[in-house]
XYZ file of C-alpha atoms in Angstrom:
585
model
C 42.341 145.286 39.092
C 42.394 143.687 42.469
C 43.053 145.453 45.561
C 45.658 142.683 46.819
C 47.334 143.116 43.059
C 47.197 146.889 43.368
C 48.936 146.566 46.584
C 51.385 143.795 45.501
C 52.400 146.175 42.779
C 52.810 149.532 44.997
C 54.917 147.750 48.053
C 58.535 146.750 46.418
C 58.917 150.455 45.467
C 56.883 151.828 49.111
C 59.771 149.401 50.774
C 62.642 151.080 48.554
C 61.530 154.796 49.622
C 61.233 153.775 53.102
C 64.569 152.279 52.690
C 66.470 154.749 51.242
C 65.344 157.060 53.947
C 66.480 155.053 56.288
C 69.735 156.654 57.863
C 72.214 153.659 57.765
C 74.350 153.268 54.764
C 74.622 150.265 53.933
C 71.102 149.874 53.900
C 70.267 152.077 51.415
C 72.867 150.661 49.999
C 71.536 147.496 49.945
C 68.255 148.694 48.692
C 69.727 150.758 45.685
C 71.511 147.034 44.496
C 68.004 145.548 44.175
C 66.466 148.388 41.700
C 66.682 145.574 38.594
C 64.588 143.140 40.763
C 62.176 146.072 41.720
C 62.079 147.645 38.159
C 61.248 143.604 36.907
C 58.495 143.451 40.078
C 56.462 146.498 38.814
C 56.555 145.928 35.172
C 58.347 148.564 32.566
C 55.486 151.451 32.230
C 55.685 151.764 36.165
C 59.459 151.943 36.354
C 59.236 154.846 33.586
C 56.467 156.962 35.264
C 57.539 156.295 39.254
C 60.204 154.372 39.794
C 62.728 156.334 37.814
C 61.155 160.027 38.631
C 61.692 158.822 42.200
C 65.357 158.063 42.012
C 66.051 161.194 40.282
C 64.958 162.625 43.327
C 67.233 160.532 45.371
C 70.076 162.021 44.251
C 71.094 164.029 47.278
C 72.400 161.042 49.261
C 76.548 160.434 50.111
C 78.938 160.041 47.566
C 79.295 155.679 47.914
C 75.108 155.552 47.885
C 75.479 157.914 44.280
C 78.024 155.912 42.663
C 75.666 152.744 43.183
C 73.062 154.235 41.843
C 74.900 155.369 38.814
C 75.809 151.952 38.215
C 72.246 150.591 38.827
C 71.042 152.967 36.273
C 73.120 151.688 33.853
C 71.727 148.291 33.884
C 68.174 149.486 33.553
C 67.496 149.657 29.828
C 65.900 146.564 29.516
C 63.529 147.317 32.826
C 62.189 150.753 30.754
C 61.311 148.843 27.591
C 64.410 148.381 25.470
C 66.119 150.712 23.250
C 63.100 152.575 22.611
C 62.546 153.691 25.864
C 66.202 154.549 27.140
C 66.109 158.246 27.052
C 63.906 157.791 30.273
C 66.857 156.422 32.353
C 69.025 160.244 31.115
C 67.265 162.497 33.763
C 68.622 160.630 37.110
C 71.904 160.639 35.295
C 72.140 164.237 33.960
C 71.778 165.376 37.951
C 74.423 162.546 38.904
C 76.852 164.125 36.106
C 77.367 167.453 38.008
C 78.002 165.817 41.577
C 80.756 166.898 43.046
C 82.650 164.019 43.471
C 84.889 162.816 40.247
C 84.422 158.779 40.834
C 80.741 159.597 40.525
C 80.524 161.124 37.521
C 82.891 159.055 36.032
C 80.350 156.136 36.511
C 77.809 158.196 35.173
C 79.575 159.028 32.201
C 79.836 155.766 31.908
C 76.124 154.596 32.393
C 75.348 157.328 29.696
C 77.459 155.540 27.215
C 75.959 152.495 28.074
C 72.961 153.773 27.788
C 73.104 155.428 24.207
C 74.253 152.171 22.412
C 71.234 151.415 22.934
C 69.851 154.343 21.113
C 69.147 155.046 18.023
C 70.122 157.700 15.797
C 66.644 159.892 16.140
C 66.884 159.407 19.963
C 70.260 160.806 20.426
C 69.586 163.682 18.392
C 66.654 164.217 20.368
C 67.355 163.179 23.719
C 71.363 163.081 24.353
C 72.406 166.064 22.247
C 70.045 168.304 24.757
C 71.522 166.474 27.765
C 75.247 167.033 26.452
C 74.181 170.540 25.599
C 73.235 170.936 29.428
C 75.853 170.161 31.107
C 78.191 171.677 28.501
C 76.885 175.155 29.395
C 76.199 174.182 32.712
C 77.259 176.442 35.147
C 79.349 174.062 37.537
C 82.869 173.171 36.335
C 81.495 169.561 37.502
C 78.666 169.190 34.705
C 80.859 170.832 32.106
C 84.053 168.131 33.101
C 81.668 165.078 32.636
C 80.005 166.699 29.445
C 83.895 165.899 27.587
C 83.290 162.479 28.039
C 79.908 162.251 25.971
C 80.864 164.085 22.808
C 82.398 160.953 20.566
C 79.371 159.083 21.232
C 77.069 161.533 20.352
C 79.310 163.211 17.610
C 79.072 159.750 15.785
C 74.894 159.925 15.598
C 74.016 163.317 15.021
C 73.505 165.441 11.349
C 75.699 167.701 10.423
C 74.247 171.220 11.640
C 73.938 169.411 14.909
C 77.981 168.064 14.501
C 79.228 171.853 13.480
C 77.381 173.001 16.908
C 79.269 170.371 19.804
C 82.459 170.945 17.796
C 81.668 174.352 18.895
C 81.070 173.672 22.576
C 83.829 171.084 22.486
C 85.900 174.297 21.694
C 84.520 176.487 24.332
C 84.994 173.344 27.024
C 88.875 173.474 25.685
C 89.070 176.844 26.802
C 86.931 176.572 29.740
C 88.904 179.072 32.813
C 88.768 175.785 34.797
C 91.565 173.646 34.633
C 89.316 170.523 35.506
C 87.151 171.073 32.704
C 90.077 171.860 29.758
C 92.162 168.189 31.531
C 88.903 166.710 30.711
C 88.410 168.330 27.274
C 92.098 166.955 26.707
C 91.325 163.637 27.673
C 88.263 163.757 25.294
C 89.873 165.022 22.446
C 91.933 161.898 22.147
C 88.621 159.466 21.396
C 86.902 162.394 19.555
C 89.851 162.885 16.951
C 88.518 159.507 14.664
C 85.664 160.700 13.731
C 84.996 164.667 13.200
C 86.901 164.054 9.263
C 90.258 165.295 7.709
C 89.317 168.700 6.952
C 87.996 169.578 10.630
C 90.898 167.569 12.029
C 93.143 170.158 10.408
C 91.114 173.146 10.766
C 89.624 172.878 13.944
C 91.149 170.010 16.142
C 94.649 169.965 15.801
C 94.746 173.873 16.979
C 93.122 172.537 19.864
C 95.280 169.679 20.335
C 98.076 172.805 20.104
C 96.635 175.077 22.788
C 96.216 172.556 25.264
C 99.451 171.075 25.087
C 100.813 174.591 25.826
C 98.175 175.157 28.918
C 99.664 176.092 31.940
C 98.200 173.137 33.961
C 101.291 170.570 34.216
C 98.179 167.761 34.005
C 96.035 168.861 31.016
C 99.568 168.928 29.126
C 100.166 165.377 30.072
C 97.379 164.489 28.494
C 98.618 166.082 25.314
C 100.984 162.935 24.716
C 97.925 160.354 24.311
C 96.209 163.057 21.803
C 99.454 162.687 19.610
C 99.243 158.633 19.912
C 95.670 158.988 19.045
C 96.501 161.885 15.903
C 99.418 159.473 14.873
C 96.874 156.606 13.501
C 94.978 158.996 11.557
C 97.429 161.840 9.972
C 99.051 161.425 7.114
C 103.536 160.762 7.187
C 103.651 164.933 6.382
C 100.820 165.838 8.383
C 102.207 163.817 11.207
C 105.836 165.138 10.614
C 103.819 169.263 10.345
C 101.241 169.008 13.100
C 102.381 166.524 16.167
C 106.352 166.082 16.054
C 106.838 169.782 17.345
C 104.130 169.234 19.928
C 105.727 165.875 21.126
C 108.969 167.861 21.258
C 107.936 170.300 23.185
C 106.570 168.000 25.620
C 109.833 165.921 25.981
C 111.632 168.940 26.992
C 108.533 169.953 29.171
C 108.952 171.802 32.809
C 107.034 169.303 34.384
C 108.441 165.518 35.382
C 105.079 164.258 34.543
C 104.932 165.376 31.307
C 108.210 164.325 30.045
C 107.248 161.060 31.988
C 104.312 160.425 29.927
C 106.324 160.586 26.305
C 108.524 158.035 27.785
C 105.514 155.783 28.682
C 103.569 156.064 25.288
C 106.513 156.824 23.497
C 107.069 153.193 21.408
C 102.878 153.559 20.623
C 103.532 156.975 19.140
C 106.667 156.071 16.869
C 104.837 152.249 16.043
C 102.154 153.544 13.160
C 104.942 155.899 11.467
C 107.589 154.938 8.910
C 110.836 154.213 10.250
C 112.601 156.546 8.777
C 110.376 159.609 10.483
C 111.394 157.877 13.569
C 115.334 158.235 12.634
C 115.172 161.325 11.576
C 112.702 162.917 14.260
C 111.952 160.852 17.033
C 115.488 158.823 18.042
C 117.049 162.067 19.211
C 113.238 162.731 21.547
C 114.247 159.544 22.770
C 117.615 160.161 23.609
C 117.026 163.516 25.083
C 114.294 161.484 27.383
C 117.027 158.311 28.272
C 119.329 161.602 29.393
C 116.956 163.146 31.798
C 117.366 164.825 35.030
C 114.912 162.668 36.628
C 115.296 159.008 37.723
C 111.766 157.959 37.111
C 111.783 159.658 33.362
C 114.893 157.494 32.948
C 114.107 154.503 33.759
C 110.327 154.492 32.110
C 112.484 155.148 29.159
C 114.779 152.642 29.563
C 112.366 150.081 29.796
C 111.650 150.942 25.976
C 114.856 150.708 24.725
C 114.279 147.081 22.872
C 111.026 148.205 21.718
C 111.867 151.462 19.849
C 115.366 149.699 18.587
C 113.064 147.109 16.688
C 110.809 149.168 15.510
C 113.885 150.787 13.573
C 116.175 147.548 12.782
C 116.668 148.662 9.058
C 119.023 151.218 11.075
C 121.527 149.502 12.532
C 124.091 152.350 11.846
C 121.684 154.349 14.141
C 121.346 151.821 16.758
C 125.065 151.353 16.679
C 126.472 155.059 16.819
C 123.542 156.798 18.698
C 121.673 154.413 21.313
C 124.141 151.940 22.529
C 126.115 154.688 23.672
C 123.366 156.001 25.992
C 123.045 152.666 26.997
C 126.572 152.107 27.827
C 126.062 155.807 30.035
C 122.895 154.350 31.640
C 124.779 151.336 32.971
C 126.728 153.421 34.988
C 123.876 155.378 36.150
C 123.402 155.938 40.070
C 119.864 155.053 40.085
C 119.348 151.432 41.309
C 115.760 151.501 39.532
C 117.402 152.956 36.431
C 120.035 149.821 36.123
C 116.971 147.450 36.712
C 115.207 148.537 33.653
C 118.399 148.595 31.685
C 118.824 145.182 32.805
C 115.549 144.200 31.677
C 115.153 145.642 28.261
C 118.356 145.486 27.100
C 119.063 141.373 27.037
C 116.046 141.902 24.375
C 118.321 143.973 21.929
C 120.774 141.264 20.924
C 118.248 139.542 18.628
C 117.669 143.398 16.773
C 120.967 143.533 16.540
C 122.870 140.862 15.570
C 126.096 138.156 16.849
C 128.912 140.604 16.053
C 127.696 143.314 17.704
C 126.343 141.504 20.829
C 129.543 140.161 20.967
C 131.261 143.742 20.740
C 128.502 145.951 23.128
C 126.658 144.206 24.838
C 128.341 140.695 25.846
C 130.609 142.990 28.364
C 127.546 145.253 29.339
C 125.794 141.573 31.033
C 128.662 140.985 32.499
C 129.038 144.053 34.451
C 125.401 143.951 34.913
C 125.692 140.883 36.550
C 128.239 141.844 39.062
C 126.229 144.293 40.338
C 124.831 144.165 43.870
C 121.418 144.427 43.227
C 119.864 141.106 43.121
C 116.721 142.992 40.844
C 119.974 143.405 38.454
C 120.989 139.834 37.917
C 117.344 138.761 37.776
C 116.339 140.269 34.897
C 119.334 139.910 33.051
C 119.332 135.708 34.300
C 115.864 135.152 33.482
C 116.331 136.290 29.781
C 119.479 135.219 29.266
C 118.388 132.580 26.791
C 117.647 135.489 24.611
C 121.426 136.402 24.469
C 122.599 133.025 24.160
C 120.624 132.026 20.917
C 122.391 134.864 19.598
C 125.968 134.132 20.149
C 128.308 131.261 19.520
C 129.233 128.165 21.880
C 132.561 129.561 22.216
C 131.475 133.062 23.216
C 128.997 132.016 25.521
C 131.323 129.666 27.276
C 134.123 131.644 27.240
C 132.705 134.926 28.814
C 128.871 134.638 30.336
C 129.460 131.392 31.940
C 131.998 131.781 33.915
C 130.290 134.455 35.396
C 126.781 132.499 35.438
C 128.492 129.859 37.554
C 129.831 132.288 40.430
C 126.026 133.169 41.046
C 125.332 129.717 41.732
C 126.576 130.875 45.036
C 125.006 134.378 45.176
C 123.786 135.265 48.557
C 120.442 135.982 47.355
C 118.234 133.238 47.279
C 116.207 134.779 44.530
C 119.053 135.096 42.174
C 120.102 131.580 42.763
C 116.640 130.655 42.025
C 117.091 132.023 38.851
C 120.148 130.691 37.794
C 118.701 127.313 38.532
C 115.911 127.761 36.291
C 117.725 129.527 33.169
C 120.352 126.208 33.324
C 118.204 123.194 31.120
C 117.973 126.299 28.507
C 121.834 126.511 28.452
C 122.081 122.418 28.303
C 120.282 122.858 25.183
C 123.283 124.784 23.529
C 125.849 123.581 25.552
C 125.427 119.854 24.978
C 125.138 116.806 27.046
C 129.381 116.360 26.905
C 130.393 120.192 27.901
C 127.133 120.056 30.623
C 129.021 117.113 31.913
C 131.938 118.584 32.284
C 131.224 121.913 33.694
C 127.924 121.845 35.410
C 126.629 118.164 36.664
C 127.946 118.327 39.832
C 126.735 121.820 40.497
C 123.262 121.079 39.360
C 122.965 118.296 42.005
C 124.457 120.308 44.811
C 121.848 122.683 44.560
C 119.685 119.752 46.043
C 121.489 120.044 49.148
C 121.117 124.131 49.554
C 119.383 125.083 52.760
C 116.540 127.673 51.274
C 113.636 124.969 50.246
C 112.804 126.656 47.015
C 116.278 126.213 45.526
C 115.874 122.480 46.658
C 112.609 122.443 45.293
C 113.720 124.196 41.938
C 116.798 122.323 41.686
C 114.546 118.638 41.514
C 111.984 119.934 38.872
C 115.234 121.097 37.023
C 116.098 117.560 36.637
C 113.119 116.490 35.072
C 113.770 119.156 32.605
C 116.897 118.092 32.147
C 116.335 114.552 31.355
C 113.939 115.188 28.989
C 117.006 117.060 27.030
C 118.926 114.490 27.795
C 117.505 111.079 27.832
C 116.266 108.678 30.419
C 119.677 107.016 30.046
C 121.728 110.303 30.748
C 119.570 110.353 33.765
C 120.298 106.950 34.923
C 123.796 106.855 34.758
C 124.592 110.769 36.159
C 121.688 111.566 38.209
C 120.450 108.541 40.050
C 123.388 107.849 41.909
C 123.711 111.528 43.051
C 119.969 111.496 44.522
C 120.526 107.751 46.273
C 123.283 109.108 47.964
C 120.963 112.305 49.385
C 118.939 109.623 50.951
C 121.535 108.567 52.867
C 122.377 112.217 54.520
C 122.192 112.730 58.173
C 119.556 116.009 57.301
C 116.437 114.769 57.091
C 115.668 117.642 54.673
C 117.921 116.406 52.415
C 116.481 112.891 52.427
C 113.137 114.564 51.781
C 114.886 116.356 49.307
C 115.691 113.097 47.715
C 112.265 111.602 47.570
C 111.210 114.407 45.995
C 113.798 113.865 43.218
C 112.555 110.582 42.591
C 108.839 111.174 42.588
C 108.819 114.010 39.761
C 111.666 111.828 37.874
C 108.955 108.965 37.997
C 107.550 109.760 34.711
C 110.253 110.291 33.080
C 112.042 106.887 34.122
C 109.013 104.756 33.057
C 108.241 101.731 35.623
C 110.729 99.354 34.985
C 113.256 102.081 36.003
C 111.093 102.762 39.492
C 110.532 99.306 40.882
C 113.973 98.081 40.572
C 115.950 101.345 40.912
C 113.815 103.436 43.095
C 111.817 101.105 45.333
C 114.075 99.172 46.869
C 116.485 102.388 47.793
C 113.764 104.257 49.207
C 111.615 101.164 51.512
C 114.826 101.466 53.159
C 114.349 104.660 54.761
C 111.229 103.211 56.680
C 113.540 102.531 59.458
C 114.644 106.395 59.753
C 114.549 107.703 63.541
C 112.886 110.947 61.920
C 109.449 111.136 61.910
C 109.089 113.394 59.259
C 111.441 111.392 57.052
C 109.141 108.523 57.551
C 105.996 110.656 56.605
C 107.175 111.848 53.451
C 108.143 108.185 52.564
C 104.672 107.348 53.172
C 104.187 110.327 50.721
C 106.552 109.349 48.231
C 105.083 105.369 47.688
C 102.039 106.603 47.430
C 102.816 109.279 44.595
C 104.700 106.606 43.237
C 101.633 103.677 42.531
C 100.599 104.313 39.499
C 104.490 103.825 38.189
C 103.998 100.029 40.148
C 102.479 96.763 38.524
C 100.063 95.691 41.244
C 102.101 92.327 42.467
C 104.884 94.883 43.542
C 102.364 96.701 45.110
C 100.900 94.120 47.447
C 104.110 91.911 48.269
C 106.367 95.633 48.516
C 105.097 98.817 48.691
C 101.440 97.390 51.563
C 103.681 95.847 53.883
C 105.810 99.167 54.215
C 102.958 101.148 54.171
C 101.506 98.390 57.280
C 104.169 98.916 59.162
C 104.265 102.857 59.238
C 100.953 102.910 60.055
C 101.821 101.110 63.143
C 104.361 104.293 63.652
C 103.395 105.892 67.434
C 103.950 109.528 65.294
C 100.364 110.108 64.228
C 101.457 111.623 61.184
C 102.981 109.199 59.653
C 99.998 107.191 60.500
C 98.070 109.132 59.262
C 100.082 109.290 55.383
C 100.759 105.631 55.955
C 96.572 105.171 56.329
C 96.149 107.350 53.259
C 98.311 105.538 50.782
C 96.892 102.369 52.109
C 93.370 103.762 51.143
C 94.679 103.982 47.625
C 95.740 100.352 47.425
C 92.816 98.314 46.360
């Protein structure tokens, strides 16, 4: 070999230990995010015998430089030879695993799973089982916390003398005196739990499972609410009813906030995978207990569940009927504002579980105390799911008791609620009918165009697109044309713009007989306006309008306009007017 090819060989990795000597951060930093392109530069039987010995030696550096080179390691399977050769890349790792700080080893934990898919069988056994092992007896809390997260992985690959041994440790690291270490055991055991088999489930897990959910650490026993979602696919109805209810129990009524918070959270994926009937008779009153709480935020996590756990048991309406609504009556009177914001957003969801009559009867009057609350949050969710209710109930019912009440929050001081109203109303004009819409609601729908908050201006005219296409073209001729001609006509110049706007997104709807004798001649007139930016967005508005135009209407009406604003001494309209005249051919 060459001495220039020696040399060529020996500098990318002389430049990165130079580099990551160098005292500035960022460029070590730098250096670390380039070891793929070194690794590649010095071939794969270099990167095995120097390149990764060095790192591994690099791994006294600050906590930002480790966590990049965790994640560089990850990638560097391919740069050691493949599968074959990935137990080289463990070392670096296995001294990155017992940093102190816990976003570091998580990435590490991470790069060592990444890392062993690559494996195969034989090289787990003989290369990650020792590494596990390690830091499993290791005698920092720090290598024994990140040595939880490796035991599924491995457990899956290993023989069965080998499998009786880390359930072992896995039991020692559950009763490890440092609270870190048994949270991350905890955490474990929930990915673990599919595949050590029935029998050691029973025998040997599920005690587990037991004594941590009883630990005195408020966040290991937290954790013990995703180990009974994870022991809830996998037990049996009894076993389920024997070995997790009481433990779930006992966490709903926990000491700690957090606890009790996290049954509320993964409460709907623990009851989901059990028979209805186990959720009736074991887990509705949990539930209740947990919608009942002393603390706001356990409340209204709950509450946002309500729907969900109500389907999931359907068969009972009897249930639903005598022991949740109730509760949810209570919770509507509850003086949490967050509370009656998740009531209002779960529970517009229950009338299709439970039927017309009793929507109607409980919870027809609930949305309409909901929706004369203060708290715009309130209205909101109950508005923009109100077509929910309303497929539920009659004509009659919905006319007689929700609209009404829908209609007074057209003027809502809240923007956002109007907003919402505005949007939820084509939905109703799809029950109500184009005869009862006329009646009631025409003239509010167009006076929405005139509001003074631009989105509800803006809303309001892509409402009417929606509207004519449940309508007709025709319905829109004869009841909303003559409305937006006269906005062009208003003094506000907002309005006018307003207007144009109307017209532009009603364009393909109309079709273009409809826009050059209805549209075009109404809106050349406002070329004249004294308001520059009325003139502007008429420039705007012909333009958006061409391809609706046969090209003889085009040259002989819409160019001449168009000449003459671009004559305009405002240089914005001059500038529109020159930019629609660069779309006429």
């Amino acid at each position: 070999m060459s001495d220039q090819k020696k040399d060529d060989e020996i500098y990318p990795i002389a430049v990165l230990v130079e580099e990551l000597k160098n005292e500035d951060v960022q460029l070590r930093l730098n250096s670390l995010r380039q070891i793929s392109t070194i690794a590649q530069a010095v071939g794969q039987e270099r990167t095995r015998s120097e390149l990764i010995p060095f790192l591994n030696d690099a791994t006294d550096d600050e906590d930002e430089v480790l966590l990049v080179l965790a994640d560089e390691l990850g990638n560097l399977v391919e740069f050691v030879g493949g599968g074959e050769y990935a137990h080289t890349i463990l070392p670096p790792l296995t001294t990155l695993a017992s940093v102190e700080e816990t976003v570091v080893r998580e990435k590490t934990v991470e790069a060592i799973k990444k890392i062993s898919k690559e494996m195969g069988e034989d090289q787990i056994q003989e290369f990650l089982y020792p590494v596990l092992k390690q830091l499993a007896t290791g005698k920092w809390f720090t290598s024994r916390s990140s040595a939880c997260g490796l035991f599924s992985i491995c457990y899956q690959n290993v023989d069965e003398e080998t499998k009786t041994e880390l359930r072992q440790l896995f039991s020692d690291l559950c009763k490890d005196p440092t609270p870190m270490v048994r949270r991350s055991a905890a955490k474990g055991l929930a990915v673990l739990v599919p595949y050590v088999g029935r029998e050691n489930l029973r025998k040997e897990l599920i005690p587990l499972f037991v004594k941590l959910a009883e630990d005195d650490q408020d966040r290991v026993r937290l954790l013990a609410v995703d180990n009974c979602v994870a022991l809830s696919k996998i037990l049996t109805e009894d076993e389920f009813i024997t070995y997790v209810i009481p433990t779930l129990k006992s966490c709903a009524k926990d000491r700690s906030w957090r606890v009790r918070y996290m049954v509320a959270e993964r409460f709907c994926q623990l009851s989901e995978p059990i028979e209805p009937e186990v959720t009736k008779n074991d887990l509705v009153e949990v539930f209740i207990g947990l919608l009942k709480d002393n603390e706001e935020e356990v409340r209204t996590c709950a509450t946002l569940r309500i729907a969900e756990l109500c389907g999931q048991i359907r068969v009972y309406q009897d249930v639903i009927k005598d022991a949740i609504l109730p509760v949810i009556e209570e919770l509507s009177k509850d003086f949490s504002d967050n509370v009656k914001i998740a009531l209002a957003a779960s529970v517009t969801e229950l009338a299709p579980i439970i039927g017309k009559e009793m929507t109607v009867e409980k919870l027809v009057p609930l949305y309409l105390d909901l929706l004369k609350e203060d708290i715009s949050d309130v209205k909101l969710n109950i508005i923009s799911k109100l077509d929910t209710v309303t497929q539920v109930i009659t004509i009659e019912v919905l006319a007689s008791t929700l609209l009404p009440v829908v209609v007074e929050l057209f003027e809502d001081r809240q923007w956002r609620v109007r907003n919402a109203v505005i949007e939820y109303i084509p939905k109703l004009a799809i029950q109500l009918g184009v005869q009862f819409f006329d009646e009631k609601l025409t003239d509010l729908t167009m006076s929405w165009l005139k509001d003074s908050v631009f989105k509800i201006r803006q809303t309001a005219a892509r409402n009417l697109v929606k509207l004519t296409k449940v309508f007709g073209s025709d319905w829109c001729m004869e009841h909303l044309l003559p409305h937006i001609f006269k906005l062009l006509e208003e003094p506000n110049y907002k309005i006018k713009q307003t207007g144009m706007y109307s017209l532009t997104v009603l364009a393909p709807e109309l079709g273009n007989e409809i826009v050059t004798e209805k549209i075009l001649p109404k809106i050349k007139n406002l070329k004249s306006d004294k308001v520059a930016n009325v003139k502007l967005y008429l420039a705007k508005t012909l333009k958006s309008l061409l391809p609706y135009l046969e090209e003889n209407t085009i040259q002989q009406e819409v160019k001449p306009c168009l000449n003459e604003l671009a004559k305009d001494e405002d240089p914005d309209v001059k500038h529109f007017a020159t930019s629609a005249l660069n779309k006429i051919s």
